[in-house]
C-alpha cells in the first residue's frame, strides 16, 4: 500500500518545497493583476536534471484552459490529485506564477474544503512567486533563491520584514513590488543554472486520423 507521501506526485513535492526547504520568501501582495497564459495550457512531463536525476515517467502536470493545474501520477488515482491555479503576470518580458495560500495548500494535495489558515503575522493576500519561461516546448521554472535573499536581508543590502525565524516578506504596493522585481533579477535562480530549476517538456498530442 502506498503512503500519503508516496501518493503525492514527486513534481508536486518539489514545487511545494519552493516555500519550505530553506525558508519562505513571500510578497505582501501580487505585484500585478493575474492572468492566464495560454502558452501554459496542455500536458507537461518533467525532465531529468539537477532536481530529478532520472525521468519521472509517470508524473505529469495538466493545465486546462482556465490555467487550473493538476499534478498527477499515472500510477495513482486522479481524484484528489494536487491542484492549484497557475495564474500570473508578465513584467518586462519575464513571466511569473503567483501562488497564494490556497494554491500552496493545493500543492500538498490535502484536498481540504475549508480555506487554509493564514500564518500568524502574514498578510491575507501574501503570495510567493515562481519565474518561468518556455523555450522550444520546454518549460523552465525557477524558484526564489531563499538562502541568498535571507543572507542579503540580514546583511542589510535587501529590505524585507522578518515574519518569523524562517519567513521574510517583501512589503509595498504593487508598483513598489514590480520595481523590486525589475531591479533585482537575482532574486530567482538562473534558468540555466544548477540549482532549483524545474524543467518540463510539452507532451505531444496525437493527431486524429
Short mmCIF file of C-alpha atoms in Angstrom, two decimals:
data_model
loop_
_atom_site.label_atom_id
_atom_site.label_comp_id
_atom_site.label_asym_id
_atom_site.label_seq_id
_atom_site.Cartn_x
_atom_site.Cartn_y
_atom_site.Cartn_z
CA UNK A 1 0.00 0.00 0.00
CA UNK A 2 1.32 3.45 -0.89
CA UNK A 3 1.61 6.00 1.89
CA UNK A 4 0.27 9.55 1.58
CA UNK A 5 3.80 10.81 0.90
CA UNK A 6 4.25 8.25 -1.86
CA UNK A 7 0.89 9.12 -3.39
CA UNK A 8 1.86 12.79 -3.72
CA UNK A 9 3.46 13.21 -7.16
CA UNK A 10 7.15 13.99 -6.86
CA UNK A 11 6.85 17.08 -9.05
CA UNK A 12 4.23 18.43 -6.62
CA UNK A 13 6.59 17.88 -3.73
CA UNK A 14 9.33 19.91 -5.42
CA UNK A 15 7.03 22.82 -6.24
CA UNK A 16 5.69 22.84 -2.70
CA UNK A 17 9.25 22.85 -1.41
CA UNK A 18 9.77 26.27 -3.02
CA UNK A 19 8.50 27.74 0.23
CA UNK A 20 9.62 25.08 2.69
CA UNK A 21 13.15 23.75 2.29
CA UNK A 22 15.38 26.60 3.39
CA UNK A 23 12.74 29.07 4.48
CA UNK A 24 9.95 31.04 2.92
CA UNK A 25 10.04 34.30 0.98
CA UNK A 26 6.69 35.96 0.36
CA UNK A 27 5.39 39.16 -1.19
CA UNK A 28 2.79 41.22 0.66
CA UNK A 29 0.51 41.00 -2.37
CA UNK A 30 0.69 40.15 -6.04
CA UNK A 31 2.78 42.73 -7.90
CA UNK A 32 0.25 42.74 -10.77
CA UNK A 33 -3.20 41.54 -11.79
CA UNK A 34 -3.31 37.82 -12.52
CA UNK A 35 -3.96 36.44 -15.98
CA UNK A 36 -3.98 33.01 -17.63
CA UNK A 37 -1.08 32.45 -20.01
CA UNK A 38 -2.42 30.33 -22.91
CA UNK A 39 1.11 29.06 -23.58
CA UNK A 40 0.88 27.02 -20.36
CA UNK A 41 -2.22 25.08 -21.42
CA UNK A 42 -1.54 21.39 -22.07
CA UNK A 43 0.25 18.45 -20.50
CA UNK A 44 3.82 18.78 -19.24
CA UNK A 45 6.23 15.94 -18.49
CA UNK A 46 9.10 16.53 -16.00
CA UNK A 47 12.59 16.21 -17.47
CA UNK A 48 15.61 14.81 -15.64
CA UNK A 49 18.08 17.34 -14.31
CA UNK A 50 19.58 18.54 -11.07
CA UNK A 51 16.22 18.23 -9.32
CA UNK A 52 15.48 14.86 -10.88
CA UNK A 53 18.38 12.55 -11.71
CA UNK A 54 16.09 10.14 -13.58
CA UNK A 55 13.00 10.80 -15.72
CA UNK A 56 9.69 10.86 -13.85
CA UNK A 57 7.91 8.68 -16.35
CA UNK A 58 4.59 8.59 -14.52
CA UNK A 59 4.36 12.18 -13.31
CA UNK A 60 2.81 14.96 -15.33
CA UNK A 61 1.17 18.37 -14.97
CA UNK A 62 -2.08 19.07 -16.79
CA UNK A 63 -3.04 22.73 -17.27
CA UNK A 64 -6.57 23.43 -18.53
CA UNK A 65 -7.89 26.42 -20.47
CA UNK A 66 -8.53 28.35 -17.24
CA UNK A 67 -4.94 27.71 -16.04
CA UNK A 68 -6.05 25.28 -13.37
CA UNK A 69 -3.05 22.97 -12.98
CA UNK A 70 -3.37 19.37 -11.79
CA UNK A 71 -0.27 17.44 -10.77
CA UNK A 72 -0.72 13.72 -11.23
CA UNK A 73 0.93 10.33 -11.13
CA UNK A 74 -0.26 7.95 -13.84
CA UNK A 75 0.02 5.08 -11.34
CA UNK A 76 -2.22 6.78 -8.77
CA UNK A 77 -5.91 7.80 -8.74
CA UNK A 78 -6.51 11.28 -10.14
CA UNK A 79 -9.28 12.01 -7.61
CA UNK A 80 -7.89 14.45 -5.08
CA UNK A 81 -4.65 14.97 -7.01
CA UNK A 82 -2.78 18.15 -6.06
CA UNK A 83 -4.06 21.18 -7.97
CA UNK A 84 -3.54 24.93 -7.98
CA UNK A 85 -4.25 28.00 -10.10
CA UNK A 86 -1.30 28.54 -12.45
CA UNK A 87 -2.03 32.20 -12.99
CA UNK A 88 0.46 35.01 -13.05
CA UNK A 89 1.66 38.09 -14.88
CA UNK A 90 4.31 39.38 -17.27
CA UNK A 91 6.79 42.10 -16.38
CA UNK A 92 9.46 43.44 -18.74
CA UNK A 93 9.28 40.28 -20.83
CA UNK A 94 9.59 37.93 -17.83
CA UNK A 95 6.72 35.66 -16.74
CA UNK A 96 5.81 34.87 -13.14
CA UNK A 97 3.44 32.42 -11.48
CA UNK A 98 1.73 33.69 -8.33
CA UNK A 99 0.90 31.23 -5.54
CA UNK A 100 -1.31 32.26 -2.65
CA UNK A 101 -2.01 30.25 0.48
CA UNK A 102 -4.85 28.35 -1.22
CA UNK A 103 -2.54 27.39 -4.10
CA UNK A 104 0.21 26.19 -1.78
CA UNK A 105 -2.36 24.18 0.15
CA UNK A 106 -3.42 22.63 -3.16
CA UNK A 107 0.16 21.63 -3.93
CA UNK A 108 0.20 19.41 -0.87
CA UNK A 109 -2.89 17.62 -2.12
CA UNK A 110 -4.65 17.71 1.23
CA UNK A 111 -7.98 18.31 -0.52
CA UNK A 112 -9.33 20.38 2.36
CA UNK A 113 -12.68 22.01 1.85
CA UNK A 114 -12.01 24.86 4.26
CA UNK A 115 -9.78 27.81 3.47
CA UNK A 116 -6.33 27.21 4.99
CA UNK A 117 -5.46 29.38 7.99
CA UNK A 118 -3.24 32.40 7.35
CA UNK A 119 0.07 32.05 9.24
CA UNK A 120 0.45 34.46 12.13
CA UNK A 121 1.95 37.78 11.11
CA UNK A 122 1.29 37.26 7.40
CA UNK A 123 -0.98 39.45 5.22
CA UNK A 124 -4.03 37.55 3.95
CA UNK A 125 -3.08 38.39 0.37
CA UNK A 126 0.56 37.33 0.67
CA UNK A 127 1.94 35.27 -2.21
CA UNK A 128 5.12 33.59 -3.32
CA UNK A 129 6.39 33.76 -6.89
CA UNK A 130 7.88 31.36 -9.39
CA UNK A 131 9.59 32.64 -12.53
CA UNK A 132 9.17 30.70 -15.77
CA UNK A 133 9.88 30.68 -19.47
CA UNK A 134 9.04 28.40 -22.39
CA UNK A 135 11.71 27.65 -25.00
CA UNK A 136 11.19 25.10 -27.79
CA UNK A 137 8.35 23.37 -25.91
CA UNK A 138 10.43 23.18 -22.75
CA UNK A 139 9.05 24.87 -19.63
CA UNK A 140 11.61 26.06 -17.10
CA UNK A 141 10.51 27.12 -13.62
CA UNK A 142 12.97 28.99 -11.40
CA UNK A 143 12.48 29.22 -7.64
CA UNK A 144 13.25 32.18 -5.42
CA UNK A 145 16.82 31.94 -4.10
CA UNK A 146 15.70 31.95 -0.48
CA UNK A 147 19.14 31.40 1.05
CA UNK A 148 20.68 34.34 -0.80
CA UNK A 149 17.66 36.57 -0.10
CA UNK A 150 17.77 35.85 3.64
CA UNK A 151 21.52 36.46 3.79
CA UNK A 152 21.13 39.78 1.99
CA UNK A 153 18.29 40.85 4.28
CA UNK A 154 20.37 40.01 7.34
CA UNK A 155 23.33 41.92 5.90
CA UNK A 156 21.13 44.94 5.18
CA UNK A 157 21.60 45.02 1.39
CA UNK A 158 17.98 43.98 0.76
CA UNK A 159 14.89 45.12 2.65
CA UNK A 160 12.21 42.69 3.82
CA UNK A 161 10.25 42.13 7.01
CA UNK A 162 11.10 39.10 9.09
CA UNK A 163 7.74 37.50 9.92
CA UNK A 164 9.42 34.70 11.89
CA UNK A 165 12.76 32.91 12.03
CA UNK A 166 12.33 31.39 8.55
CA UNK A 167 9.86 33.67 6.76
CA UNK A 168 10.57 37.01 5.10
CA UNK A 169 8.03 39.30 3.47
CA UNK A 170 8.67 41.92 0.79
CA UNK A 171 6.25 44.71 1.62
CA UNK A 172 4.89 47.51 -0.54
CA UNK A 173 2.33 48.48 -3.15
CA UNK A 174 2.08 46.52 -6.40
CA UNK A 175 4.08 49.26 -8.12
CA UNK A 176 6.83 49.06 -5.50
CA UNK A 177 6.97 45.28 -5.78
CA UNK A 178 7.20 45.47 -9.58
CA UNK A 179 10.12 47.87 -9.21
CA UNK A 180 11.77 45.40 -6.83
CA UNK A 181 11.43 42.57 -9.37
CA UNK A 182 12.75 44.75 -12.17
CA UNK A 183 15.79 45.87 -10.18
CA UNK A 184 16.59 42.50 -8.56
CA UNK A 185 16.58 39.71 -11.18
CA UNK A 186 18.92 37.70 -8.92
CA UNK A 187 16.03 37.07 -6.51
CA UNK A 188 15.44 33.92 -8.58
CA UNK A 189 17.70 31.05 -9.51
CA UNK A 190 19.08 31.21 -13.05
CA UNK A 191 17.13 29.24 -15.65
CA UNK A 192 20.27 27.60 -16.94
CA UNK A 193 21.84 27.27 -13.52
CA UNK A 194 22.33 24.14 -11.44
CA UNK A 195 20.13 24.99 -8.50
CA UNK A 196 16.38 24.63 -8.15
CA UNK A 197 15.24 24.99 -11.76
CA UNK A 198 12.50 22.55 -12.71
CA UNK A 199 12.27 21.59 -16.40
CA UNK A 200 9.30 20.04 -18.19
CA UNK A 201 8.57 19.28 -21.83
CA UNK A 202 5.23 19.70 -23.53
CA UNK A 203 3.63 16.33 -24.23
CA UNK A 204 2.94 15.66 -27.88
CA UNK A 205 -0.72 15.41 -28.81
CA UNK A 206 -1.84 12.58 -31.02
CA UNK A 207 -3.29 13.69 -34.33
CA UNK A 208 -6.74 12.39 -35.03
CA UNK A 209 -6.93 10.11 -38.05
#
